[in-house]
Coordinates of C-alpha atoms and ligand atoms in Angstrom, one line a residue:
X153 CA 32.1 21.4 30.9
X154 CA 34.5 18.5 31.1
X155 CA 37.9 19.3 32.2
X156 CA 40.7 17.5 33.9
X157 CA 42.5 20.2 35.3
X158 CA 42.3 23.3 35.8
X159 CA 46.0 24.3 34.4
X160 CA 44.7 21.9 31.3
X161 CA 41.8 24.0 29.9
X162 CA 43.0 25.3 26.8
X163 CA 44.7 21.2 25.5
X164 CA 41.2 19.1 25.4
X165 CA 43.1 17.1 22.9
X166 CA 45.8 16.0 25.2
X167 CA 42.8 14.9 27.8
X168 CA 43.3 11.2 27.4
X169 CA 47.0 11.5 27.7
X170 CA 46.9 13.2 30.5
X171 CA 44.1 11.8 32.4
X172 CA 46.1 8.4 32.6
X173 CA 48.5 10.2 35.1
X174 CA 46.1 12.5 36.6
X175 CA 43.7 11.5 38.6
X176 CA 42.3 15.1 39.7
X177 CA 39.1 14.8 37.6
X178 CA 36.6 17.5 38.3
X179 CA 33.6 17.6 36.9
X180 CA 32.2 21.4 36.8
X181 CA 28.5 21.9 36.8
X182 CA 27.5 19.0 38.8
X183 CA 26.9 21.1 42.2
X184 CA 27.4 24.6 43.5
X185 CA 30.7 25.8 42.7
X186 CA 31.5 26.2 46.7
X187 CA 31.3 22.3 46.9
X188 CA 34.7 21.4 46.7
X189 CA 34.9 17.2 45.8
X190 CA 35.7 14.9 43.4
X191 CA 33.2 12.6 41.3
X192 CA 35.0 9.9 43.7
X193 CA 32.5 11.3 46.2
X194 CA 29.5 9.2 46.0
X195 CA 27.6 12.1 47.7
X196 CA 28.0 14.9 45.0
X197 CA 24.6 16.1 45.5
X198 CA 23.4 17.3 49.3
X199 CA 20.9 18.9 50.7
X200 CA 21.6 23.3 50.4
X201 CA 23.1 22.4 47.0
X202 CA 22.1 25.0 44.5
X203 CA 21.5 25.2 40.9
X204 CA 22.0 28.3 38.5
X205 CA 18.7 27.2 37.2
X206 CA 16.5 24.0 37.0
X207 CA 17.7 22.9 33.6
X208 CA 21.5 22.7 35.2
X209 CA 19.8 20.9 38.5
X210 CA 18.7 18.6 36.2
X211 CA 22.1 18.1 33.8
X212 CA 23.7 17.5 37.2
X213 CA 21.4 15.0 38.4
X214 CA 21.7 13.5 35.2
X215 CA 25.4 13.2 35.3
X216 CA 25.3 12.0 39.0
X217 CA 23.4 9.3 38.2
X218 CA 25.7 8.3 35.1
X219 CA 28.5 8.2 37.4
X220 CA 27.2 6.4 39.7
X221 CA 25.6 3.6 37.2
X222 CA 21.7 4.4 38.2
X223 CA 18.8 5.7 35.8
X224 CA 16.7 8.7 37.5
X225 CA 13.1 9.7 36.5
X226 CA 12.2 13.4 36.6
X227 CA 8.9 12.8 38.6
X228 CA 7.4 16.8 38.5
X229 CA 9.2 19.6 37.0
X230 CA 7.6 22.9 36.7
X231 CA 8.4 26.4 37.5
X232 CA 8.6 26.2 41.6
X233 CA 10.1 22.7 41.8
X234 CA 12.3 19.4 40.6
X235 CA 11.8 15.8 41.7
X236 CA 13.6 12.9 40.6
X237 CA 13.5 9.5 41.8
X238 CA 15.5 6.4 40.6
X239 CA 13.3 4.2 37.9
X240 CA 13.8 1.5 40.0
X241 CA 10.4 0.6 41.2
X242 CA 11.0 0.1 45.3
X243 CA 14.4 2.2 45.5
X244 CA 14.1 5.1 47.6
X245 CA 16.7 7.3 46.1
X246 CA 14.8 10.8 45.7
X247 CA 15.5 14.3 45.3
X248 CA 13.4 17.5 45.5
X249 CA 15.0 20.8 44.3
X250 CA 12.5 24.1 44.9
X251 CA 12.6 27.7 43.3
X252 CA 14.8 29.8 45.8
X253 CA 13.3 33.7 45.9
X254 CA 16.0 35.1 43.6
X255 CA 13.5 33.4 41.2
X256 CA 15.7 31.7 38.9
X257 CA 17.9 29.3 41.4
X258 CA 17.5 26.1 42.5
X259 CA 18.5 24.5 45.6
X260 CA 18.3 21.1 47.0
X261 CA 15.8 20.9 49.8
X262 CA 15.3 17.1 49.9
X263 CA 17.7 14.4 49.5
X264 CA 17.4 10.9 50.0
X265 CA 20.8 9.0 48.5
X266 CA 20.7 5.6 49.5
X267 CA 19.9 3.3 46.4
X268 CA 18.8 -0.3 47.4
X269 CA 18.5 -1.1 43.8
X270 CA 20.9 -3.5 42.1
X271 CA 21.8 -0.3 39.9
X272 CA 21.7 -0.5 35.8
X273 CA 24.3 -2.1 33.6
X274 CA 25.9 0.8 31.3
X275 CA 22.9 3.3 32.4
X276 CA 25.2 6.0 31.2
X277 CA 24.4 5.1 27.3
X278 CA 20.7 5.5 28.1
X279 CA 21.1 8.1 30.4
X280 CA 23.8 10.2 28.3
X281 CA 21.2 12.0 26.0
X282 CA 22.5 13.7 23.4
X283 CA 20.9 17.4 25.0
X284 CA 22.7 15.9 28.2
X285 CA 26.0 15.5 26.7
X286 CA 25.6 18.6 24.1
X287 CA 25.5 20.6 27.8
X288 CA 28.3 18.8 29.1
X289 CA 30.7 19.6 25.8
X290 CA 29.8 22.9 25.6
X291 CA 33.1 24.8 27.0
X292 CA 35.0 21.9 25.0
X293 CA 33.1 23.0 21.7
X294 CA 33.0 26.6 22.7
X295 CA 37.0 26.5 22.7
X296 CA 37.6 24.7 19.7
X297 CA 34.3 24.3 17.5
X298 CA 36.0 21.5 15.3
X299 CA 36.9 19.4 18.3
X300 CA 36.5 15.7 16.4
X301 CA 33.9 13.2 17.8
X302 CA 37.0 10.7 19.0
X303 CA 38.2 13.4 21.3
X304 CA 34.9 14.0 22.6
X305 CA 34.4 10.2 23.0
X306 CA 37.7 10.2 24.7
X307 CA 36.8 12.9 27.3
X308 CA 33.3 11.3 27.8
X309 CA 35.1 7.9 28.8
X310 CA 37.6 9.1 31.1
X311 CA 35.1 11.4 33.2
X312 CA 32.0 9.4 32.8
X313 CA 32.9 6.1 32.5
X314 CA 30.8 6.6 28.9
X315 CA 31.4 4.4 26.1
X316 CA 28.8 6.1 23.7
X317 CA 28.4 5.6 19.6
X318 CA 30.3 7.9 17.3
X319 CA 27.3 9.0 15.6
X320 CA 25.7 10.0 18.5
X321 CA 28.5 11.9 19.6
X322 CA 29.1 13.4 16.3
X323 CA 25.4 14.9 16.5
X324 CA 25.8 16.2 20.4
X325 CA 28.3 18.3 19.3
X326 CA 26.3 19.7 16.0
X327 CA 23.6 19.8 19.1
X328 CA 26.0 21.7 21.3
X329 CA 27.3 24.3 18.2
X330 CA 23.8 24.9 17.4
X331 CA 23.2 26.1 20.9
X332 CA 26.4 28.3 20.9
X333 CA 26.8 29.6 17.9
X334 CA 22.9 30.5 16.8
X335 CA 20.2 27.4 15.6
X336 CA 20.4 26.5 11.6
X337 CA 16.9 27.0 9.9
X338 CA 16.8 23.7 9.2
X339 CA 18.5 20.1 9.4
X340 CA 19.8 20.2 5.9
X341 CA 22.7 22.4 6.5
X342 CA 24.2 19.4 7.9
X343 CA 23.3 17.1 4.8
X344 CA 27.2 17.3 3.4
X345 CA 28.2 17.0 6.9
X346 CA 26.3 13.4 7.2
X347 CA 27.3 12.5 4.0
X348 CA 31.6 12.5 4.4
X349 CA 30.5 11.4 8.3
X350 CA 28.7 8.4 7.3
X351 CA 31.3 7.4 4.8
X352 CA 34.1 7.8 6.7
X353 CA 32.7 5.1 9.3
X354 CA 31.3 3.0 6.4
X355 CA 33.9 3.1 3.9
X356 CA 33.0 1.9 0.8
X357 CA 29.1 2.0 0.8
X358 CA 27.5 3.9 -1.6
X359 CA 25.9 7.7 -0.1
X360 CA 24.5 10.4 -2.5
X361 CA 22.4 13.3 -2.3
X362 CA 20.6 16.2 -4.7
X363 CA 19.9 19.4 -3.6
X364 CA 17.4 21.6 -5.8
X365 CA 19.9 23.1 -8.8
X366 CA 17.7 26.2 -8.6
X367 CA 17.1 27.3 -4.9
X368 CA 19.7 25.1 -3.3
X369 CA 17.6 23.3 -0.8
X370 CA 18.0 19.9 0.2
X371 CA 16.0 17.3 -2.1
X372 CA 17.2 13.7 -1.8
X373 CA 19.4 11.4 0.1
X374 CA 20.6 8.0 -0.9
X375 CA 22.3 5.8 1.5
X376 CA 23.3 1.4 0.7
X377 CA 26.1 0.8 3.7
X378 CA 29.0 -1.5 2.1
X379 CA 28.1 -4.5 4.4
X380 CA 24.3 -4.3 3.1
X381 CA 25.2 -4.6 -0.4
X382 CA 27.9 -7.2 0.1
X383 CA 25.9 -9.3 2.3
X384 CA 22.8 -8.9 -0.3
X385 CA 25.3 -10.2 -3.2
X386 CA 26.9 -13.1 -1.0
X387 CA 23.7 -14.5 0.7
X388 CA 20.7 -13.4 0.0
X389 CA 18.0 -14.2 -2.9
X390 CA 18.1 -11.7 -5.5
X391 CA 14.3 -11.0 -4.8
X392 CA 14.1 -6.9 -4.1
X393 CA 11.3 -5.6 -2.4
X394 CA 10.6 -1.9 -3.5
X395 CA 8.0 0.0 -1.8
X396 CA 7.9 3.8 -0.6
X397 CA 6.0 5.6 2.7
X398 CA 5.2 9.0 4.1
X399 CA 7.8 10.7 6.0
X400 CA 6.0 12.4 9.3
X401 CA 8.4 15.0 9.8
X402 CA 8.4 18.9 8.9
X403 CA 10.0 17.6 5.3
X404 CA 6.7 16.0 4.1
X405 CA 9.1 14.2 1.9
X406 CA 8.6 10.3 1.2
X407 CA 11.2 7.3 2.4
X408 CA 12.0 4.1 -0.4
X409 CA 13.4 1.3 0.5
X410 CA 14.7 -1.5 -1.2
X411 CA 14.7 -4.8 1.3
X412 CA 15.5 -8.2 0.5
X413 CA 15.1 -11.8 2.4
X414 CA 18.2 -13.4 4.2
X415 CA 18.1 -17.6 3.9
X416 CA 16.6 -17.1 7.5
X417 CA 14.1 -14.9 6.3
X418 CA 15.2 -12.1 8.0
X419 CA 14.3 -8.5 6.3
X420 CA 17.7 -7.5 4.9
X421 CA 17.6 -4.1 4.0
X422 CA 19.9 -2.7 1.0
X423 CA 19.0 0.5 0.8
X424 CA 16.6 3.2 1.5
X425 CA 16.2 6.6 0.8
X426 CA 14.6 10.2 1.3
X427 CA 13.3 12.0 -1.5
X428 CA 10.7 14.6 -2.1
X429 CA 7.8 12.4 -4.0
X430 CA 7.4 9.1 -5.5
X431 CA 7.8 9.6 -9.1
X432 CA 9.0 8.1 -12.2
X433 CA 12.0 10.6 -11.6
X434 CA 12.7 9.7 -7.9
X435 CA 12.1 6.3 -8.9
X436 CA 14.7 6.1 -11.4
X437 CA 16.9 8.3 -9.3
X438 CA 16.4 5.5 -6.7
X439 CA 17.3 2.9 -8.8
X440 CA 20.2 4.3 -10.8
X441 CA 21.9 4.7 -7.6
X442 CA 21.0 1.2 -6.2
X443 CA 22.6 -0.2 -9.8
X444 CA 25.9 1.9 -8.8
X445 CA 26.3 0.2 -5.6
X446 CA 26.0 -3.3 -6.4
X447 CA 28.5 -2.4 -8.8
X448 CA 28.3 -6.0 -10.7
X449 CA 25.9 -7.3 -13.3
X450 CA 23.6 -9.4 -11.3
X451 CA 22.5 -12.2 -14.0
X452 CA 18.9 -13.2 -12.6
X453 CA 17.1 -10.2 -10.3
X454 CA 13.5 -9.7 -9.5
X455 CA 11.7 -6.7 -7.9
X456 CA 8.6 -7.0 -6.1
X457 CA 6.4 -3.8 -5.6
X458 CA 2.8 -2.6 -5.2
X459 CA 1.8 -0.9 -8.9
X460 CA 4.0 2.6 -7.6
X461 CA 3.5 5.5 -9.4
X462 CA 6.1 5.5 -12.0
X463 CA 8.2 2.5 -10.4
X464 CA 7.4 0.2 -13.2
X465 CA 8.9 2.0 -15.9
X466 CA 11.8 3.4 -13.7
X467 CA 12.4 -1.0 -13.8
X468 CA 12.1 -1.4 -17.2
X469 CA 14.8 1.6 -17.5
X470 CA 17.1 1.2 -14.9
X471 CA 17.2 -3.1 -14.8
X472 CA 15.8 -4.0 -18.2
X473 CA 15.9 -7.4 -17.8
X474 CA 15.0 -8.0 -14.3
X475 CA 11.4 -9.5 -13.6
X476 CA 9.2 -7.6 -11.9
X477 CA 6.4 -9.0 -10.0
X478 CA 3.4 -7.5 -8.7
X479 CA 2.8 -7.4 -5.2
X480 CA -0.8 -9.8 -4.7
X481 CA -1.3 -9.2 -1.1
X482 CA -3.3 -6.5 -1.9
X483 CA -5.1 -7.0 -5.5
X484 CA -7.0 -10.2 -6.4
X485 CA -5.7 -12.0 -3.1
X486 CA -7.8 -14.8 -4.0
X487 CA -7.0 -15.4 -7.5
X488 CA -5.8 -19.2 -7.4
X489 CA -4.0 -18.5 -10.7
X490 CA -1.9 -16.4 -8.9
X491 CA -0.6 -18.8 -6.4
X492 CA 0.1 -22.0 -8.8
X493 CA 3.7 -23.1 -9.0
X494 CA 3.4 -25.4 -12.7
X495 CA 2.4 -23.7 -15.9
X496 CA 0.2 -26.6 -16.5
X497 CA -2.1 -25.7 -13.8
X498 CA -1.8 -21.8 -14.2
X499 CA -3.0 -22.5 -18.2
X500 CA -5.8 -24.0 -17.1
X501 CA -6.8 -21.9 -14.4
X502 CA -6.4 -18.7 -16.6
X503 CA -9.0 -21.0 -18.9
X504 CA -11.2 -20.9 -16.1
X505 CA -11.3 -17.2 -16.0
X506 CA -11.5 -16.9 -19.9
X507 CA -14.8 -18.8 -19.5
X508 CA -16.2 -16.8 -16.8
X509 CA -15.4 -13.1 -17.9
X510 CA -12.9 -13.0 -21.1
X511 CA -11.9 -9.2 -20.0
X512 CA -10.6 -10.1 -17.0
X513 CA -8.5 -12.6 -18.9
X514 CA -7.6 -10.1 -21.5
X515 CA -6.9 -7.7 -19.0
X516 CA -4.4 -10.6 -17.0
X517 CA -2.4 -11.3 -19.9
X518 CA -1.4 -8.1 -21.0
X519 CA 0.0 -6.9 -17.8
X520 CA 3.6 -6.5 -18.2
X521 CA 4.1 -7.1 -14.1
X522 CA 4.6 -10.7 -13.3
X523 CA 1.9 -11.9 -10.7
X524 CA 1.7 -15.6 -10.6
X525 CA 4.2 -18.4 -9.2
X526 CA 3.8 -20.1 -12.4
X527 CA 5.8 -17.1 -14.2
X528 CA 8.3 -16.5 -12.0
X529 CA 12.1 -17.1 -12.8
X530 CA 13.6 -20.5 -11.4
X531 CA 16.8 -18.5 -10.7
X532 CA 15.6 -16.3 -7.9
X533 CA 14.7 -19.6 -5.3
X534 CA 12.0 -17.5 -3.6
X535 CA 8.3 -17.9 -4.8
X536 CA 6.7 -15.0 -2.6
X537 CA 3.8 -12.8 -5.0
X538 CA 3.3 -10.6 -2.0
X539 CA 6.0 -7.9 -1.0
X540 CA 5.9 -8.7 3.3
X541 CA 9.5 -7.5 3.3
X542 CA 8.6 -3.6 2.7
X543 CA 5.8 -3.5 5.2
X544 CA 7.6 -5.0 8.2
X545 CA 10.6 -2.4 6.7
X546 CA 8.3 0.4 6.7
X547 CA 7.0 -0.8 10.3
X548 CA 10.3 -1.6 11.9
X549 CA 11.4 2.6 11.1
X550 CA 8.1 3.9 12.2
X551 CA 9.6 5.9 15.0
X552 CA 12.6 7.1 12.6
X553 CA 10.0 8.4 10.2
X554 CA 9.0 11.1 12.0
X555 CA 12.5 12.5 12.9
X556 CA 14.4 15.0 11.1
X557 CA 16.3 13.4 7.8
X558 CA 19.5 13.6 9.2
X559 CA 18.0 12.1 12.5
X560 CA 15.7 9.7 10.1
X561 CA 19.3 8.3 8.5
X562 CA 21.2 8.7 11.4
X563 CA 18.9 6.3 13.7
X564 CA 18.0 3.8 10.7
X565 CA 21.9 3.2 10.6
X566 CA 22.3 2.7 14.2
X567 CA 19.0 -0.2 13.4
X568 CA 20.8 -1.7 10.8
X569 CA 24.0 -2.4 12.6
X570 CA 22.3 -3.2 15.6
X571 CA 20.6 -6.2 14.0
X572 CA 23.4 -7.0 12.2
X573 CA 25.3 -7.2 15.4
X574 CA 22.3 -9.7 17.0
X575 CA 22.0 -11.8 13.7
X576 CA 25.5 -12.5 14.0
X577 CA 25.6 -13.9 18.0
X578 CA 22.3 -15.4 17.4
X579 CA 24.1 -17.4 14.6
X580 CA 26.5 -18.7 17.0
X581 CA 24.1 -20.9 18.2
X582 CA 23.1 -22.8 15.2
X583 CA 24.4 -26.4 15.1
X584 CA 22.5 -27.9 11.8
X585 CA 23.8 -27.5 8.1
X586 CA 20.1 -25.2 7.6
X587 CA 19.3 -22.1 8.5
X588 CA 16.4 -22.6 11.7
X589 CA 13.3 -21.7 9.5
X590 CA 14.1 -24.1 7.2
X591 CA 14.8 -26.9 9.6
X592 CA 11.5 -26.0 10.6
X593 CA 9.9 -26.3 7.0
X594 CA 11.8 -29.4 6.3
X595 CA 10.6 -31.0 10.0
X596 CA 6.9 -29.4 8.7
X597 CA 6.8 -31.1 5.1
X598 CA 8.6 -34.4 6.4
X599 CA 5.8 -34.6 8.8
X600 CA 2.7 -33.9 7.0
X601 CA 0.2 -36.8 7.2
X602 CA -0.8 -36.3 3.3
X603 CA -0.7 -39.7 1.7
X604 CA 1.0 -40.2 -1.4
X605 CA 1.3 -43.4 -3.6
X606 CA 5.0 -43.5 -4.9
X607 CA 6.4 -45.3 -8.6
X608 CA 9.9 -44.8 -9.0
X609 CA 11.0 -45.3 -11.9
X610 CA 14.5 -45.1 -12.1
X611 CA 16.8 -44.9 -8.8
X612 CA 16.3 -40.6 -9.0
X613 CA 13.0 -40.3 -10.3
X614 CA 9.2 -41.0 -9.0
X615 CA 5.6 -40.0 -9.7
X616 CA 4.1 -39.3 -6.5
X617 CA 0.7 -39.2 -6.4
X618 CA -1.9 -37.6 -4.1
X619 CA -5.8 -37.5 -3.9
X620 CA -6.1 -35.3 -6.3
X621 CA -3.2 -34.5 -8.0
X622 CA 0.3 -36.3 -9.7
X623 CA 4.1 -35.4 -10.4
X624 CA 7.1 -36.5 -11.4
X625 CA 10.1 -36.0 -8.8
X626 CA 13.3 -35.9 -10.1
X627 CA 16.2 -35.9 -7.0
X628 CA 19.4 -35.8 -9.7
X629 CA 18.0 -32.6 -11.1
X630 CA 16.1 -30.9 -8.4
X631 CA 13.0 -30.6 -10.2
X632 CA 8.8 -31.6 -9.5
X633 CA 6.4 -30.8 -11.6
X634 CA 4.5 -28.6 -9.1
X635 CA 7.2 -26.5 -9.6
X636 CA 7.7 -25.4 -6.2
X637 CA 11.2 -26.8 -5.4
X638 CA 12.6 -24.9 -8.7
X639 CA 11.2 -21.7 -7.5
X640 CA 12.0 -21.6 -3.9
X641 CA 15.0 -24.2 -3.6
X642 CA 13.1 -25.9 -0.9
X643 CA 11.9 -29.4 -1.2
X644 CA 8.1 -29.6 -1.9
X645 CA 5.7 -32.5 -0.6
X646 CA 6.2 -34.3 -3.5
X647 CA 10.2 -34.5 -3.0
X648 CA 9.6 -35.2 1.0
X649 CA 7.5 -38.1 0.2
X650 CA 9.4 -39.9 -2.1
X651 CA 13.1 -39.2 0.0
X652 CA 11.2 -40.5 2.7
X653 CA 10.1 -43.8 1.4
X654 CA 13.6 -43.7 0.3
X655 CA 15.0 -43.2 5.0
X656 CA 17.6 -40.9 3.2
X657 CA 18.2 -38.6 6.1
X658 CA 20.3 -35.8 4.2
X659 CA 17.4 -33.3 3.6
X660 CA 20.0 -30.4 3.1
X661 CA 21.1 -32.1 -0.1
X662 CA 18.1 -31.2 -1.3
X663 CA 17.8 -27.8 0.0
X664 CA 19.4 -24.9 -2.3
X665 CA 22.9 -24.0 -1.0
X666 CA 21.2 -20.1 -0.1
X667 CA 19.6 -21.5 2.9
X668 CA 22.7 -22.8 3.8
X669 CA 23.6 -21.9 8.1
X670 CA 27.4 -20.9 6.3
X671 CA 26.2 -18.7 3.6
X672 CA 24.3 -16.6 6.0
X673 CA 27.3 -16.2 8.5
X674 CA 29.2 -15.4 5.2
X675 CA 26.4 -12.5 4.4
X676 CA 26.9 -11.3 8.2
X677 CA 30.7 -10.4 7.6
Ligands
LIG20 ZN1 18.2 3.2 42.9
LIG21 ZN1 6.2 -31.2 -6.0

């Protein structure tokens, strides 16, 4: 219901043009039609104002307040009466609309418009819901049903002051046709829609979907944004957390994920999915189209997963030679073999089990899932046996997972480049040559009151010895037989204490590049 004058209603496209010399903005639907004003007016609403029906009392309270930058709180609604107040606790901005005896109208009975709050920065984005603006774009949609998102966004801005995401504008008006023109059965009408939408604003990432071949209807959806993957490939540890959870919403359908850890140890997600089951199929479907979008040969890549139905063979037939480790937060937490860096120590802790119950043992060794340190690849510099990254993934979307799938996608995206956006200005702040949870590691292990005894031997090299244990440090080539600095690229104990004895203050030397503060800028762009 946007429209900047009344000779202008059949060119919405030309509304920005125009608007720049015309500054006759009327804004229909926001009082009686026998009000004549313009949204200059701070006063729009006043007492005898009336309503068609309460829904359009409240769109016009809604927009009222969006021009005039406050948040309102529908207090009581039912069928006799409307109050609103504004959310800020102490302001005594209040109106009271009440059921006039034609029994559908509304009119204003109580107004109180002063505000003595310090008003809301950008309350329109809040405020602007997208059943708020799919009302106010109904007459622009109603004359031309293709009307693109940018004009809409245009329109919004010059009348409202509005500077609102294209996504959400994009599904106001779906909102706003679906209203019009008849509601779709279901959300997945829209599938293709999302699909050309959400590449056209992320050019170059990788979106797929599969509808049933026999009946047509909407199975799966695969979505890895461009920046995700590149920032996976420039920065993060080729470590891939693979889990899958129940989807809460009318398509009982299941959500995967694939997540990875930044050198911060932020969750870096790098793609996720919706697809009917978890099943080898889905699995390898999953996978096939996470290969396609890295689209290089990644030399050294691990997976780490819970034992999913299907998930490890989809591995072995979509990444062959990755390694694939088995999640241990959940089975044998306590198994000390498990959590051994040196193959030394693992040997003779597996011994230990042999001798207590040889089918356990057995049963250990012939697992083809990876589950202790001690097996791990020294190319992946992250030790972790238990998958953290898909929980706190599964977690962080909890509220997404109960939308519709195009919804679901929709708002996971809008996550995603929110806490891009944050990482990014957080980063500005960062003065040190490490990444902030490593400085904190490194002040942690440089710290430690352990004693160690220290030989060196050679100008690189030293045993270091504690109470109970002993290993040889080698600085040139980054290596302690604990193993720990070869598998996560951080400095272990061993290494602190003997570059310590040594007052060499240069502890990112001996810190693997990926933890670098530049390399995870470089992952943000
Ligand atoms: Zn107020
Ligand atoms: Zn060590």
């Amino acid at each position: 219901m946007i429209y900047t004058d009344e000779t202008q209603r059949g060119c919405v496209q030309d509304v920005s043009a125009t608007n720049t010399v015309n500054n006759d903005i009327l804004v229909d639907g926001l009082y009686d039609a026998s009000f004549v004003g313009g949204v200059e007016e701070t006063n729009i609403l006043c007492v005898g104002s009336r309503f068609e029906d309460s829904s359009s009392f409240k769109q016009a309270i809604r927009s009222n307040a969006i021009l005039q930058n406050f948040a309102i709180r529908i207090k009581a609604s039912d069928k006799s009466r409307v109050i609103a107040t504004c959310t800020y606790r102490g302001c005594p901005w209040r109106i009271r609309a009440s059921l006039c005896s034609d029994g559908h109208s509304f009119e204003v009975r109580k107004l109180l418009s002063t505000h003595l709050c310090p008003g809301v920065n950008r309350a329109g984005n809040k405020q602007a819901t997208s059943s708020w603006i799919a009302h106010e774009i109904q007459d622009i949609v109603k004359r031309n049903p293709d009307v693109t998102p940018k004009d809409i966004g245009n329109n919004l801005e010059t009348t409202f002051g509005l500077s609102l995401p294209y996504m959400k504008i994009w599904r106001s008006r779906e909102l706003a046709r679906e209203q019009m023109f008849g509601s779709v059965d279901d959300n997945y009408k829209w599938v293709p829609t999302l699909r050309s939408e959400l590449l056209n604003r992320n050019p170059g990432s990788h979106i797929t979907y599969q509808c049933d071949k026999q009946n047509g209807s909407f199975k799966r959806f695969f979505v890895s944004f461009k920046v995700c993957i590149d920032g996976f490939l420039a920065g993060c540890r080729y470590l891939i957390g693979i889990d899958a959870c129940h989807l809460k919403s009318k398509y009982l359908g299941v959500l995967l994920s694939a997540n990875s850890l930044d050198g911060n140890n932020g969750l870096f997600n790098i793609a996720f999915a919706v697809a009917e089951s978890e099943s080898k199929k889905s699995w390898e479907w999953f996978l096939m189209n996470l290969s396609q979008s890295f689209d290089v040969h990644i030399e050294h890549l691990a997976f780490i997963s819970d034992m999913e139905k299907g998930l490890g063979e989809a591995i072995k037939t979509v990444f062959p030679h990755a390694e694939h480790r088995v999640c241990m937060r959940h089975l044998w937490k306590n198994l000390k073999a498990a959590n051994c860096y040196s193959s030394h120590e693992f040997n003779s802790k597996l011994q230990q089990i042999f001798n207590i119950n040889p089918q356990v043992h057995s049963y250990l060794t012939s697992l083809s899932y990876k589950w202790s340190k001690a097996t791990f690849s020294n190319h992946i510099r992250n030790h972790y046996n238990t998958n953290n990254m898909d929980e706190s993934f599964n977690s962080w979307v909890e509220e997404a997972r109960s939308k519709p799938v195009v919804d679901l996608i929709d708002m996971i995206r809008g996550m995603l480049m929110e806490q891009r956006a944050h990482r990014k200005s957080n980063a500005v702040s960062w003065r040190g040559p490490l990444v902030p949870c490593v400085d904190e590691y490194i002040r942690d292990v440089t710290t430690r009151k352990e004693h160690f005894i220290i030989r060196q031997s050679t100008a690189t090299k030293a045993e270091v010895e504690g109470l109970s244990e002993r290993h040889e440090v080698d600085i040139e080539n980054h290596t302690c037989t604990c193993g720990f600095w070869q598998i996560s690229g951080l400095p272990c104990k061993h290494v602190a204490a003997f570059v310590g004895s040594k007052h060499h203050t240069l502890w990112h030397t001996y810190v693997d590049e990926l933890y670098y503060s530049y390399r995870y800028v470089v992952l943000l762009h």
